[in-house]
XYZ file of N, CA and C in Angstrom:
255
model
N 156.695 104.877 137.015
C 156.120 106.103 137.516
C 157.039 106.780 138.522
N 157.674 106.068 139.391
C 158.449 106.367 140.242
C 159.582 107.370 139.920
N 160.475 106.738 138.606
C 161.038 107.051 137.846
C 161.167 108.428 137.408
N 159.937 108.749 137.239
C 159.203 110.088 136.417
C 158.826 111.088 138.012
N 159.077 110.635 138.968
C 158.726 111.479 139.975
C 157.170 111.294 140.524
N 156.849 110.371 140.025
C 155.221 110.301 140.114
C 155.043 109.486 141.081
N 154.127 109.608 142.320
C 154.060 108.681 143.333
C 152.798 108.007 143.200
N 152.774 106.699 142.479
C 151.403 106.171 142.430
C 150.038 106.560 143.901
N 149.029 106.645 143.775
C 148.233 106.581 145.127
C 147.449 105.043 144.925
N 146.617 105.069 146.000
C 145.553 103.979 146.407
C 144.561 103.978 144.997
N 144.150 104.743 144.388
C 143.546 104.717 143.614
C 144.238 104.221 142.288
N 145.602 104.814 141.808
C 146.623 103.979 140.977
C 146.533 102.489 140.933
N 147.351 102.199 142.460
C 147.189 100.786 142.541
C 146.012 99.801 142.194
N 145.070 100.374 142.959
C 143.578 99.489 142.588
C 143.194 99.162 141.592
N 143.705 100.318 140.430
C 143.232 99.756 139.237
C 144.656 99.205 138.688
N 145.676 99.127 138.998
C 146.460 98.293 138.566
C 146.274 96.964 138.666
N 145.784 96.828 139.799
C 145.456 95.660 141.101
C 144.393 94.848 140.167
N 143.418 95.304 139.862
C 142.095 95.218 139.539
C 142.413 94.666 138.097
N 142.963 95.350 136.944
C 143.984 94.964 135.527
C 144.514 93.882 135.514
N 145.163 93.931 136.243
C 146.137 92.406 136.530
C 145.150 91.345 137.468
N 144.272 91.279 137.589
C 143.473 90.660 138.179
C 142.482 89.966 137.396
N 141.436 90.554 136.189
C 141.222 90.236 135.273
C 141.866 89.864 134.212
N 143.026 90.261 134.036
C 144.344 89.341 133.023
C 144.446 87.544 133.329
N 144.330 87.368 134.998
C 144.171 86.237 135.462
C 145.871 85.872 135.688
N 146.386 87.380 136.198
C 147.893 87.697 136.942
C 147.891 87.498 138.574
N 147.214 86.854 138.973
C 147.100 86.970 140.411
C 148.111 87.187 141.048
N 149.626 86.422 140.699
C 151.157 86.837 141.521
C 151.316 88.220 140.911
N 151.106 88.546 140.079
C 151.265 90.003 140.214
C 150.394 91.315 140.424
N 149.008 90.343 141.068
C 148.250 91.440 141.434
C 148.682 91.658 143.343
N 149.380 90.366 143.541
C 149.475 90.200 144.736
C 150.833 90.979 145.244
N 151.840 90.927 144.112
C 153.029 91.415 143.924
C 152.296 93.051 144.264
N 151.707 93.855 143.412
C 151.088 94.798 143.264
C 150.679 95.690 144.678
N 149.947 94.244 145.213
C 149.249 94.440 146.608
C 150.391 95.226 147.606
N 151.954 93.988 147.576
C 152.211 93.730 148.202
C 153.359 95.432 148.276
N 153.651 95.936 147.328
C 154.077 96.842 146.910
C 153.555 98.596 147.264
N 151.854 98.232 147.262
C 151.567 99.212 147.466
C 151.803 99.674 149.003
N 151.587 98.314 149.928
C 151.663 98.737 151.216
C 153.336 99.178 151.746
N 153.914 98.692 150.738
C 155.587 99.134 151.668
C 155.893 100.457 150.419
N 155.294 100.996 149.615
C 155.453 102.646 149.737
C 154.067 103.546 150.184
N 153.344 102.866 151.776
C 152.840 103.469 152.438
C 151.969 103.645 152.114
N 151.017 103.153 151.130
C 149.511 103.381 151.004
C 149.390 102.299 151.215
N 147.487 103.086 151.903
C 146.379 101.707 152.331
C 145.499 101.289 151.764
N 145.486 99.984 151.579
C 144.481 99.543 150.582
C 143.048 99.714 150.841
N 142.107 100.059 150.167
C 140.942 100.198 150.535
C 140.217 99.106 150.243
N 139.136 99.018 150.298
C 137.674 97.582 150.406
C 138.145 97.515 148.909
N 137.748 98.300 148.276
C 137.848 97.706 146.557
C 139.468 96.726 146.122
N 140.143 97.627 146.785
C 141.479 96.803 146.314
C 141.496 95.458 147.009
N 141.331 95.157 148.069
C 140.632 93.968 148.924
C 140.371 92.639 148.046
N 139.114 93.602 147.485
C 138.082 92.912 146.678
C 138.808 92.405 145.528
N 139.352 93.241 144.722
C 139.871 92.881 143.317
C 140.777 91.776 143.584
N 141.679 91.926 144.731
C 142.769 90.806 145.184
C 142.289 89.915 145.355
N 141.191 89.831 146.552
C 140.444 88.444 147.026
C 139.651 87.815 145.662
N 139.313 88.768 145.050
C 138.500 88.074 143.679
C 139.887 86.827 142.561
N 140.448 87.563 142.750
C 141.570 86.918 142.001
C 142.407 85.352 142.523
N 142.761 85.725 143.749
C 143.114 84.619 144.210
C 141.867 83.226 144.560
N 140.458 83.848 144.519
C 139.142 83.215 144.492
C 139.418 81.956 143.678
N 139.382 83.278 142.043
C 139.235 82.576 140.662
C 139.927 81.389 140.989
N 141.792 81.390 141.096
C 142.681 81.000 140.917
C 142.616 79.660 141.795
N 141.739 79.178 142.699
C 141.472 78.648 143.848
C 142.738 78.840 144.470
N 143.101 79.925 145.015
C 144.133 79.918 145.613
C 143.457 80.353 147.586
N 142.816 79.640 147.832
C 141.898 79.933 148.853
C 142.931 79.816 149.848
N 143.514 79.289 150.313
C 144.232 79.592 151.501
C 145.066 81.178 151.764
N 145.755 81.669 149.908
C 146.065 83.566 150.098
C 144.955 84.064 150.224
N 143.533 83.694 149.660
C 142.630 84.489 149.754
C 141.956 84.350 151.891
N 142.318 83.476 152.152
C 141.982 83.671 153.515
C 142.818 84.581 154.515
N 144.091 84.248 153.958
C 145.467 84.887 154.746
C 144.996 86.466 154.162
N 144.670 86.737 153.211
C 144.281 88.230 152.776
C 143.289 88.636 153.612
N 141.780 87.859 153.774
C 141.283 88.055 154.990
C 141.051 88.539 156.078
N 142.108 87.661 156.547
C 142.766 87.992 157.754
C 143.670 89.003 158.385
N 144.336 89.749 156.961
C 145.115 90.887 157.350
C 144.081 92.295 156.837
N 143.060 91.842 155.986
C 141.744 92.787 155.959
C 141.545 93.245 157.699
N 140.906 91.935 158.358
C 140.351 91.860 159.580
C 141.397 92.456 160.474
N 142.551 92.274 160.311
C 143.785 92.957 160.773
C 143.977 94.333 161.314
N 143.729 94.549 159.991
C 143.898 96.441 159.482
C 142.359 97.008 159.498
N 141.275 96.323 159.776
C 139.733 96.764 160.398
C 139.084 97.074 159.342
N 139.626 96.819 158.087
C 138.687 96.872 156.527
C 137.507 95.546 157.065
N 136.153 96.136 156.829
C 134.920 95.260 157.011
C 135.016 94.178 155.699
N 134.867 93.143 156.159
C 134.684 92.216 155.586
C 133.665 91.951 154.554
N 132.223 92.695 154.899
C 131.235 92.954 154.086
C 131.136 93.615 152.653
N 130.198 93.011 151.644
C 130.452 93.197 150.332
C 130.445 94.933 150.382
N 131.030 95.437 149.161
C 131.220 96.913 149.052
C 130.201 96.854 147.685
N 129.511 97.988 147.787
C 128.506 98.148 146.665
C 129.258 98.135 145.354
N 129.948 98.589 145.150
C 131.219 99.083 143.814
C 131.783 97.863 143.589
N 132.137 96.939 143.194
C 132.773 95.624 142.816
C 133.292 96.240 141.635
N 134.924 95.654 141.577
C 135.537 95.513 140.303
C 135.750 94.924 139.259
């Protein structure tokens, strides 16, 4: 996309995020994650969610806590969001 001049947004990502998440890609939803924040977008509760859901599945509970924690970080509420992905 980049490529093409196109600057993905928060909403791009999420459902990229969210895609690769149900694929049962978690390093590359995390890759994804990790991508969106260093070309400056912020992740919102849903993208959160789709990530933390993934690394859940994966029992990868210790990224899903460290994700958490940089939720709690950046002041995204911890509390369920009506919209689940």
């Amino acid at each position: 996309m980049n490529k093409k001049g196109i600057k993905p947004d928060v909403v791009t990502f999420t459902s990229l995020i969210s895609a690769v998440c149900k694929s049962g890609k978690w390093e590359e939803a995390v890759s994804l994650f990790r991508n969106m924040i260093d070309c400056g977008d912020f992740p919102n509760i849903v993208t959160f969610n789709s990530a933390l859901d993934a690394l859940c599945k994966e029992g990868k509970t210790a990224g899903a806590l460290n994700l958490a924690e940089e939720m709690f970080l950046r002041g995204v509420s911890l509390i369920s969001s009506p919209t689940t992905p």
